[in-house]
Amino acid sequence: MRVYLTLVRRELGGFFASLIGYVIVAWVLLLLGLSFTDMLAKLNDDPHGLLTPLTELFYRTPYFWLILLLTVPVITMRSFAFEKWSGTYETLMTTPVGDAQVVLAKFTGTLLLYLLTWLPLFGCIAVVRYFTREPTLLDPWTTTSTFLGIFLIGCLYMSMGCFASALTRSQILAAMNSFVIGLGLFVLSLRSLVPAPEADWAAKVFSYISLIEHMEDFARGFVDTRPVVFYLSLTVFFLFLTLKVVESRRWK
């Protein structure tokens, strides 16, 4: 466990030892600010908007999905690709640490940075709650379920990003691969918005994998075990693929 925590600290510290970590945080803060402005405009235009949880208004903005689609590839691109490019990968892998520890530590480090960038959202919600004096805007359970959704989606996208980074030594190529995989899943989610007969098996499949429908439930305070199992299963699957890619160096 001590080795694992040391690797996590090394991975997380690597972001802030260079400019990339601060750029990521600034980028997310910009998008959160734009999203906050957009939400205030909606609340001003709709006098009944205060009856809707602020978390539900937030996930409906395009900035929410931009944070997910554009930030994750930048965070994960350096996890393995940078190590290979800089020549520290072989040094790391020849130290007395297991391959699984390295994969889990890099996944955890990137996930912690991802969650750190979302913390200002609490401030945005608290500011609106303070000035409106409307308790429904900051319902504890709704806020918790929303961040649970953000966490689960982040787990999946971080695992996909780590997998993409493990495939190459180029950070740009790793970011592009991660973006394409994440965008593909997001596009499949849009298919569920097209009206279709409920008995259609394809409609049920697209509804099951729809990120948008999942976040809609989470933002309303509804936690269904099916999307939880979906995200955790795919996260484990991509981490398993990442582990096999890391172990493949022994086959060469």
PDB file of C-alpha atoms in Angstrom:
ATOM      1  CA  MET A   1       0.000   0.000   0.000  1.00  0.00           C
ATOM      2  CA  ARG A   2       2.869   2.362   0.782  1.00  0.00           C
ATOM      3  CA  VAL A   3       4.327   1.827  -2.681  1.00  0.00           C
ATOM      4  CA  TYR A   4       0.935   2.470  -4.259  1.00  0.00           C
ATOM      5  CA  LEU A   5       0.451   5.732  -2.334  1.00  0.00           C
ATOM      6  CA  THR A   6       3.963   6.833  -3.268  1.00  0.00           C
ATOM      7  CA  LEU A   7       3.204   6.250  -6.946  1.00  0.00           C
ATOM      8  CA  VAL A   8      -0.086   8.142  -6.645  1.00  0.00           C
ATOM      9  CA  ARG A   9       1.680  11.074  -5.024  1.00  0.00           C
ATOM     10  CA  ARG A  10       4.331  10.958  -7.753  1.00  0.00           C
ATOM     11  CA  GLU A  11       1.687  10.952 -10.484  1.00  0.00           C
ATOM     12  CA  LEU A  12      -0.383  13.743  -8.976  1.00  0.00           C
ATOM     13  CA  GLY A  13       2.677  15.821  -8.141  1.00  0.00           C
ATOM     14  CA  GLY A  14       3.913  15.515 -11.702  1.00  0.00           C
ATOM     15  CA  PHE A  15       1.009  17.622 -12.939  1.00  0.00           C
ATOM     16  CA  PHE A  16       1.848  20.551 -10.689  1.00  0.00           C
ATOM     17  CA  ALA A  17       5.594  20.254 -11.155  1.00  0.00           C
ATOM     18  CA  SER A  18       5.009  21.478 -14.697  1.00  0.00           C
ATOM     19  CA  LEU A  19       2.703  23.991 -16.360  1.00  0.00           C
ATOM     20  CA  ILE A  20       0.215  21.382 -17.604  1.00  0.00           C
ATOM     21  CA  GLY A  21      -1.579  20.969 -14.265  1.00  0.00           C
ATOM     22  CA  TYR A  22      -2.213  24.696 -13.879  1.00  0.00           C
ATOM     23  CA  VAL A  23      -3.369  24.981 -17.498  1.00  0.00           C
ATOM     24  CA  ILE A  24      -5.881  22.183 -16.949  1.00  0.00           C
ATOM     25  CA  VAL A  25      -7.254  23.779 -13.786  1.00  0.00           C
ATOM     26  CA  ALA A  26      -7.488  27.203 -15.497  1.00  0.00           C
ATOM     27  CA  TRP A  27      -9.257  25.673 -18.508  1.00  0.00           C
ATOM     28  CA  VAL A  28     -11.856  23.914 -16.348  1.00  0.00           C
ATOM     29  CA  LEU A  29     -12.378  27.059 -14.274  1.00  0.00           C
ATOM     30  CA  LEU A  30     -13.062  28.978 -17.487  1.00  0.00           C
ATOM     31  CA  LEU A  31     -15.660  26.448 -18.627  1.00  0.00           C
ATOM     32  CA  LEU A  32     -17.243  26.329 -15.173  1.00  0.00           C
ATOM     33  CA  GLY A  33     -17.438  30.119 -15.206  1.00  0.00           C
ATOM     34  CA  LEU A  34     -19.113  30.121 -18.610  1.00  0.00           C
ATOM     35  CA  SER A  35     -21.498  27.430 -17.434  1.00  0.00           C
ATOM     36  CA  PHE A  36     -22.248  29.431 -14.289  1.00  0.00           C
ATOM     37  CA  THR A  37     -23.033  32.506 -16.385  1.00  0.00           C
ATOM     38  CA  ASP A  38     -25.279  30.453 -18.662  1.00  0.00           C
ATOM     39  CA  MET A  39     -27.163  29.046 -15.684  1.00  0.00           C
ATOM     40  CA  LEU A  40     -27.706  32.525 -14.206  1.00  0.00           C
ATOM     41  CA  ALA A  41     -29.110  33.692 -17.528  1.00  0.00           C
ATOM     42  CA  LYS A  42     -31.544  30.778 -17.559  1.00  0.00           C
ATOM     43  CA  LEU A  43     -32.619  31.506 -13.990  1.00  0.00           C
ATOM     44  CA  ASN A  44     -33.218  35.167 -14.846  1.00  0.00           C
ATOM     45  CA  ASP A  45     -35.243  34.320 -17.946  1.00  0.00           C
ATOM     46  CA  ASP A  46     -37.360  31.672 -16.240  1.00  0.00           C
ATOM     47  CA  PRO A  47     -39.046  32.806 -13.012  1.00  0.00           C
ATOM     48  CA  HIS A  48     -39.877  29.181 -12.233  1.00  0.00           C
ATOM     49  CA  GLY A  49     -36.266  28.042 -12.759  1.00  0.00           C
ATOM     50  CA  LEU A  50     -35.591  28.125  -9.025  1.00  0.00           C
ATOM     51  CA  LEU A  51     -37.853  25.112  -8.667  1.00  0.00           C
ATOM     52  CA  THR A  52     -35.341  23.096 -10.697  1.00  0.00           C
ATOM     53  CA  PRO A  53     -32.207  21.854  -8.920  1.00  0.00           C
ATOM     54  CA  LEU A  54     -29.191  23.836 -10.081  1.00  0.00           C
ATOM     55  CA  THR A  55     -27.322  20.611 -10.748  1.00  0.00           C
ATOM     56  CA  GLU A  56     -29.878  19.715 -13.401  1.00  0.00           C
ATOM     57  CA  LEU A  57     -29.438  23.079 -15.114  1.00  0.00           C
ATOM     58  CA  PHE A  58     -25.678  22.650 -15.044  1.00  0.00           C
ATOM     59  CA  TYR A  59     -25.429  19.271 -16.764  1.00  0.00           C
ATOM     60  CA  ARG A  60     -27.637  20.563 -19.594  1.00  0.00           C
ATOM     61  CA  THR A  61     -25.035  23.150 -20.624  1.00  0.00           C
ATOM     62  CA  PRO A  62     -22.585  22.189 -23.394  1.00  0.00           C
ATOM     63  CA  TYR A  63     -19.697  23.259 -21.165  1.00  0.00           C
ATOM     64  CA  PHE A  64     -20.274  20.249 -18.927  1.00  0.00           C
ATOM     65  CA  TRP A  65     -19.586  17.848 -21.776  1.00  0.00           C
ATOM     66  CA  LEU A  66     -16.705  19.976 -23.095  1.00  0.00           C
ATOM     67  CA  ILE A  67     -14.975  19.573 -19.749  1.00  0.00           C
ATOM     68  CA  LEU A  68     -15.380  15.827 -19.995  1.00  0.00           C
ATOM     69  CA  LEU A  69     -14.452  15.393 -23.648  1.00  0.00           C
ATOM     70  CA  LEU A  70     -11.528  17.833 -23.823  1.00  0.00           C
ATOM     71  CA  THR A  71     -10.018  17.775 -20.348  1.00  0.00           C
ATOM     72  CA  VAL A  72      -9.723  14.030 -19.823  1.00  0.00           C
ATOM     73  CA  PRO A  73      -7.445  13.421 -22.857  1.00  0.00           C
ATOM     74  CA  VAL A  74      -5.114  16.198 -21.699  1.00  0.00           C
ATOM     75  CA  ILE A  75      -4.966  14.788 -18.170  1.00  0.00           C
ATOM     76  CA  THR A  76      -4.347  11.181 -19.176  1.00  0.00           C
ATOM     77  CA  MET A  77      -2.067  11.716 -22.180  1.00  0.00           C
ATOM     78  CA  ARG A  78       1.010  11.996 -19.992  1.00  0.00           C
ATOM     79  CA  SER A  79       0.288   9.019 -17.730  1.00  0.00           C
ATOM     80  CA  PHE A  80       2.189   6.450 -19.813  1.00  0.00           C
ATOM     81  CA  ALA A  81       3.104   8.249 -23.039  1.00  0.00           C
ATOM     82  CA  PHE A  82       5.159  10.901 -21.244  1.00  0.00           C
ATOM     83  CA  GLU A  83       7.021   8.241 -19.281  1.00  0.00           C
ATOM     84  CA  LYS A  84       7.927   6.447 -22.515  1.00  0.00           C
ATOM     85  CA  TRP A  85       8.891   9.665 -24.289  1.00  0.00           C
ATOM     86  CA  SER A  86      11.062  10.947 -21.452  1.00  0.00           C
ATOM     87  CA  GLY A  87      12.811   7.595 -20.952  1.00  0.00           C
ATOM     88  CA  THR A  88      11.652   7.110 -17.357  1.00  0.00           C
ATOM     89  CA  TYR A  89       9.210   4.326 -18.199  1.00  0.00           C
ATOM     90  CA  GLU A  90      11.759   1.514 -18.193  1.00  0.00           C
ATOM     91  CA  THR A  91      13.301   2.854 -15.005  1.00  0.00           C
ATOM     92  CA  LEU A  92       9.894   2.865 -13.348  1.00  0.00           C
ATOM     93  CA  MET A  93       9.010  -0.623 -14.508  1.00  0.00           C
ATOM     94  CA  THR A  94      12.333  -2.119 -13.369  1.00  0.00           C
ATOM     95  CA  THR A  95      11.815  -0.891  -9.802  1.00  0.00           C
ATOM     96  CA  PRO A  96      10.293  -3.343  -7.284  1.00  0.00           C
ATOM     97  CA  VAL A  97       6.690  -2.420  -8.072  1.00  0.00           C
ATOM     98  CA  GLY A  98       3.997  -4.504  -9.712  1.00  0.00           C
ATOM     99  CA  ASP A  99       2.445  -3.678 -13.052  1.00  0.00           C
ATOM    100  CA  ALA A 100      -1.003  -3.538 -11.447  1.00  0.00           C
ATOM    101  CA  GLN A 101       0.258  -1.049  -8.865  1.00  0.00           C
ATOM    102  CA  VAL A 102       1.589   1.222 -11.602  1.00  0.00           C
ATOM    103  CA  VAL A 103      -1.664   1.095 -13.577  1.00  0.00           C
ATOM    104  CA  LEU A 104      -3.867   1.696 -10.537  1.00  0.00           C
ATOM    105  CA  ALA A 105      -1.612   4.489  -9.255  1.00  0.00           C
ATOM    106  CA  LYS A 106      -1.648   6.333 -12.566  1.00  0.00           C
ATOM    107  CA  PHE A 107      -5.405   5.888 -12.835  1.00  0.00           C
ATOM    108  CA  THR A 108      -5.908   7.153  -9.282  1.00  0.00           C
ATOM    109  CA  GLY A 109      -3.600  10.139  -9.777  1.00  0.00           C
ATOM    110  CA  THR A 110      -5.377  11.278 -12.935  1.00  0.00           C
ATOM    111  CA  LEU A 111      -8.780  10.689 -11.347  1.00  0.00           C
ATOM    112  CA  LEU A 112      -7.863  12.805  -8.314  1.00  0.00           C
ATOM    113  CA  LEU A 113      -6.832  15.686 -10.561  1.00  0.00           C
ATOM    114  CA  TYR A 114     -10.085  15.294 -12.489  1.00  0.00           C
ATOM    115  CA  LEU A 115     -12.112  15.478  -9.271  1.00  0.00           C
ATOM    116  CA  LEU A 116     -10.049  18.427  -8.048  1.00  0.00           C
ATOM    117  CA  THR A 117     -10.994  20.454 -11.110  1.00  0.00           C
ATOM    118  CA  TRP A 118     -14.693  19.942 -10.345  1.00  0.00           C
ATOM    119  CA  LEU A 119     -14.557  21.265  -6.767  1.00  0.00           C
ATOM    120  CA  PRO A 120     -15.306  24.914  -7.796  1.00  0.00           C
ATOM    121  CA  LEU A 121     -18.748  23.690  -8.864  1.00  0.00           C
ATOM    122  CA  PHE A 122     -19.626  23.531  -5.159  1.00  0.00           C
ATOM    123  CA  GLY A 123     -18.800  27.228  -4.929  1.00  0.00           C
ATOM    124  CA  CYS A 124     -20.992  28.090  -7.908  1.00  0.00           C
ATOM    125  CA  ILE A 125     -23.970  26.275  -6.412  1.00  0.00           C
ATOM    126  CA  ALA A 126     -23.350  27.771  -2.961  1.00  0.00           C
ATOM    127  CA  VAL A 127     -23.223  31.330  -4.353  1.00  0.00           C
ATOM    128  CA  VAL A 128     -26.601  30.975  -6.066  1.00  0.00           C
ATOM    129  CA  ARG A 129     -28.031  29.292  -2.977  1.00  0.00           C
ATOM    130  CA  TYR A 130     -26.807  32.131  -0.755  1.00  0.00           C
ATOM    131  CA  PHE A 131     -28.285  34.970  -2.807  1.00  0.00           C
ATOM    132  CA  THR A 132     -31.565  33.276  -3.719  1.00  0.00           C
ATOM    133  CA  ARG A 133     -32.244  31.743  -0.308  1.00  0.00           C
ATOM    134  CA  GLU A 134     -33.786  28.826  -2.172  1.00  0.00           C
ATOM    135  CA  PRO A 135     -32.973  25.522  -0.373  1.00  0.00           C
ATOM    136  CA  THR A 136     -33.897  23.317  -3.355  1.00  0.00           C
ATOM    137  CA  LEU A 137     -30.885  24.639  -5.279  1.00  0.00           C
ATOM    138  CA  LEU A 138     -28.471  22.987  -2.876  1.00  0.00           C
ATOM    139  CA  ASP A 139     -30.269  19.865  -1.785  1.00  0.00           C
ATOM    140  CA  PRO A 140     -27.624  17.628  -0.155  1.00  0.00           C
ATOM    141  CA  TRP A 141     -28.820  14.382  -1.728  1.00  0.00           C
ATOM    142  CA  THR A 142     -29.208  15.868  -5.210  1.00  0.00           C
ATOM    143  CA  THR A 143     -25.765  17.458  -5.027  1.00  0.00           C
ATOM    144  CA  THR A 144     -24.223  14.198  -3.809  1.00  0.00           C
ATOM    145  CA  SER A 145     -25.863  12.125  -6.537  1.00  0.00           C
ATOM    146  CA  THR A 146     -24.734  14.637  -9.170  1.00  0.00           C
ATOM    147  CA  PHE A 147     -21.129  14.381  -8.071  1.00  0.00           C
ATOM    148  CA  LEU A 148     -21.501  10.613  -7.944  1.00  0.00           C
ATOM    149  CA  GLY A 149     -22.423  10.748 -11.627  1.00  0.00           C
ATOM    150  CA  ILE A 150     -19.462  13.029 -12.369  1.00  0.00           C
ATOM    151  CA  PHE A 151     -17.204  10.620 -10.478  1.00  0.00           C
ATOM    152  CA  LEU A 152     -18.467   7.493 -12.270  1.00  0.00           C
ATOM    153  CA  ILE A 153     -18.234   9.051 -15.726  1.00  0.00           C
ATOM    154  CA  GLY A 154     -14.776  10.323 -14.793  1.00  0.00           C
ATOM    155  CA  CYS A 155     -13.696   6.818 -13.784  1.00  0.00           C
ATOM    156  CA  LEU A 156     -14.723   5.453 -17.174  1.00  0.00           C
ATOM    157  CA  TYR A 157     -13.121   8.238 -19.193  1.00  0.00           C
ATOM    158  CA  MET A 158      -9.927   8.187 -17.136  1.00  0.00           C
ATOM    159  CA  SER A 159      -9.570   4.440 -17.640  1.00  0.00           C
ATOM    160  CA  MET A 160     -10.059   4.906 -21.387  1.00  0.00           C
ATOM    161  CA  GLY A 161      -7.488   7.700 -21.372  1.00  0.00           C
ATOM    162  CA  CYS A 162      -4.937   5.585 -19.512  1.00  0.00           C
ATOM    163  CA  PHE A 163      -5.487   2.786 -22.012  1.00  0.00           C
ATOM    164  CA  ALA A 164      -4.967   5.161 -24.931  1.00  0.00           C
ATOM    165  CA  SER A 165      -1.810   6.556 -23.315  1.00  0.00           C
ATOM    166  CA  ALA A 166      -0.376   3.078 -22.722  1.00  0.00           C
ATOM    167  CA  LEU A 167      -0.606   2.281 -26.441  1.00  0.00           C
ATOM    168  CA  THR A 168       1.862   4.931 -27.600  1.00  0.00           C
ATOM    169  CA  ARG A 169       4.845   7.074 -26.620  1.00  0.00           C
ATOM    170  CA  SER A 170       3.369  10.202 -28.232  1.00  0.00           C
ATOM    171  CA  GLN A 171       1.321  12.383 -25.906  1.00  0.00           C
ATOM    172  CA  ILE A 172      -0.482  14.031 -28.817  1.00  0.00           C
ATOM    173  CA  LEU A 173      -1.447  10.664 -30.280  1.00  0.00           C
ATOM    174  CA  ALA A 174      -2.543   9.454 -26.843  1.00  0.00           C
ATOM    175  CA  ALA A 175      -4.772  12.522 -26.401  1.00  0.00           C
ATOM    176  CA  MET A 176      -6.258  12.073 -29.875  1.00  0.00           C
ATOM    177  CA  ASN A 177      -6.994   8.382 -29.282  1.00  0.00           C
ATOM    178  CA  SER A 178      -8.578   9.144 -25.919  1.00  0.00           C
ATOM    179  CA  PHE A 179     -10.680  11.924 -27.445  1.00  0.00           C
ATOM    180  CA  VAL A 180     -11.896   9.696 -30.283  1.00  0.00           C
ATOM    181  CA  ILE A 181     -12.888   6.881 -27.916  1.00  0.00           C
ATOM    182  CA  GLY A 182     -14.648   9.283 -25.546  1.00  0.00           C
ATOM    183  CA  LEU A 183     -16.369  11.131 -28.369  1.00  0.00           C
ATOM    184  CA  GLY A 184     -17.564   7.838 -29.843  1.00  0.00           C
ATOM    185  CA  LEU A 185     -19.248   6.880 -26.575  1.00  0.00           C
ATOM    186  CA  PHE A 186     -20.791  10.343 -26.307  1.00  0.00           C
ATOM    187  CA  VAL A 187     -22.155  10.174 -29.873  1.00  0.00           C
ATOM    188  CA  LEU A 188     -23.727   6.800 -29.092  1.00  0.00           C
ATOM    189  CA  SER A 189     -25.415   8.509 -26.144  1.00  0.00           C
ATOM    190  CA  LEU A 190     -27.050  11.015 -28.482  1.00  0.00           C
ATOM    191  CA  ARG A 191     -28.758   8.153 -30.332  1.00  0.00           C
ATOM    192  CA  SER A 192     -30.949   7.535 -27.280  1.00  0.00           C
ATOM    193  CA  LEU A 193     -32.478  11.016 -27.733  1.00  0.00           C
ATOM    194  CA  VAL A 194     -34.026   9.976 -31.057  1.00  0.00           C
ATOM    195  CA  PRO A 195     -37.632   8.813 -30.519  1.00  0.00           C
ATOM    196  CA  ALA A 196     -37.996   5.065 -30.983  1.00  0.00           C
ATOM    197  CA  PRO A 197     -40.453   2.343 -29.923  1.00  0.00           C
ATOM    198  CA  GLU A 198     -39.799   1.283 -26.333  1.00  0.00           C
ATOM    199  CA  ALA A 199     -39.979  -2.359 -27.386  1.00  0.00           C
ATOM    200  CA  ASP A 200     -37.098  -1.863 -29.813  1.00  0.00           C
ATOM    201  CA  TRP A 201     -34.063  -3.704 -28.388  1.00  0.00           C
ATOM    202  CA  ALA A 202     -31.674  -1.224 -30.003  1.00  0.00           C
ATOM    203  CA  ALA A 203     -33.425   1.666 -28.252  1.00  0.00           C
ATOM    204  CA  LYS A 204     -33.017  -0.118 -24.926  1.00  0.00           C
ATOM    205  CA  VAL A 205     -29.310  -0.696 -25.553  1.00  0.00           C
ATOM    206  CA  PHE A 206     -28.661   2.947 -26.469  1.00  0.00           C
ATOM    207  CA  SER A 207     -30.663   4.055 -23.457  1.00  0.00           C
ATOM    208  CA  TYR A 208     -28.580   1.795 -21.222  1.00  0.00           C
ATOM    209  CA  ILE A 209     -25.287   3.306 -22.416  1.00  0.00           C
ATOM    210  CA  SER A 210     -26.529   6.900 -22.687  1.00  0.00           C
ATOM    211  CA  LEU A 211     -24.331   9.241 -20.661  1.00  0.00           C
ATOM    212  CA  ILE A 212     -26.905  12.007 -21.036  1.00  0.00           C
ATOM    213  CA  GLU A 213     -29.768   9.945 -19.614  1.00  0.00           C
ATOM    214  CA  HIS A 214     -27.565   8.767 -16.769  1.00  0.00           C
ATOM    215  CA  MET A 215     -26.557  12.312 -15.830  1.00  0.00           C
ATOM    216  CA  GLU A 216     -30.177  13.392 -16.055  1.00  0.00           C
ATOM    217  CA  ASP A 217     -31.061  10.831 -13.394  1.00  0.00           C
ATOM    218  CA  PHE A 218     -28.056  11.671 -11.216  1.00  0.00           C
ATOM    219  CA  ALA A 219     -28.740  15.422 -11.464  1.00  0.00           C
ATOM    220  CA  ARG A 220     -32.307  14.845 -10.286  1.00  0.00           C
ATOM    221  CA  GLY A 221     -31.149  12.858  -7.265  1.00  0.00           C
ATOM    222  CA  PHE A 222     -32.097   9.452  -8.676  1.00  0.00           C
ATOM    223  CA  VAL A 223     -29.411   6.757  -8.397  1.00  0.00           C
ATOM    224  CA  ASP A 224     -30.025   3.618 -10.436  1.00  0.00           C
ATOM    225  CA  THR A 225     -27.748   0.624  -9.928  1.00  0.00           C
ATOM    226  CA  ARG A 226     -27.670  -0.161 -13.662  1.00  0.00           C
ATOM    227  CA  PRO A 227     -25.557   2.844 -14.730  1.00  0.00           C
ATOM    228  CA  VAL A 228     -23.365   2.351 -11.644  1.00  0.00           C
ATOM    229  CA  VAL A 229     -22.646  -1.220 -12.735  1.00  0.00           C
ATOM    230  CA  PHE A 230     -22.189  -0.038 -16.321  1.00  0.00           C
ATOM    231  CA  TYR A 231     -19.516   2.534 -15.438  1.00  0.00           C
ATOM    232  CA  LEU A 232     -17.681   0.373 -12.945  1.00  0.00           C
ATOM    233  CA  SER A 233     -17.646  -2.626 -15.297  1.00  0.00           C
ATOM    234  CA  LEU A 234     -16.265  -0.634 -18.226  1.00  0.00           C
ATOM    235  CA  THR A 235     -13.733   1.049 -15.948  1.00  0.00           C
ATOM    236  CA  VAL A 236     -12.427  -2.319 -14.789  1.00  0.00           C
ATOM    237  CA  PHE A 237     -12.413  -3.556 -18.391  1.00  0.00           C
ATOM    238  CA  PHE A 238     -10.269  -0.677 -19.684  1.00  0.00           C
ATOM    239  CA  LEU A 239      -7.946  -0.897 -16.690  1.00  0.00           C
ATOM    240  CA  PHE A 240      -7.547  -4.600 -17.466  1.00  0.00           C
ATOM    241  CA  LEU A 241      -6.681  -3.750 -21.071  1.00  0.00           C
ATOM    242  CA  THR A 242      -4.201  -1.147 -19.842  1.00  0.00           C
ATOM    243  CA  LEU A 243      -2.583  -3.714 -17.572  1.00  0.00           C
ATOM    244  CA  LYS A 244      -2.222  -6.156 -20.456  1.00  0.00           C
ATOM    245  CA  VAL A 245      -0.614  -3.451 -22.604  1.00  0.00           C
ATOM    246  CA  VAL A 246       1.850  -2.707 -19.805  1.00  0.00           C
ATOM    247  CA  GLU A 247       2.596  -6.402 -19.345  1.00  0.00           C
ATOM    248  CA  SER A 248       3.127  -6.829 -23.100  1.00  0.00           C
ATOM    249  CA  ARG A 249       6.623  -5.305 -22.803  1.00  0.00           C
ATOM    250  CA  ARG A 250       7.697  -8.657 -21.374  1.00  0.00           C
ATOM    251  CA  TRP A 251       6.625 -10.449 -24.527  1.00  0.00           C
ATOM    252  CA  LYS A 252       8.938  -8.419 -26.746  1.00  0.00           C
TER     253      LYS A 252
END
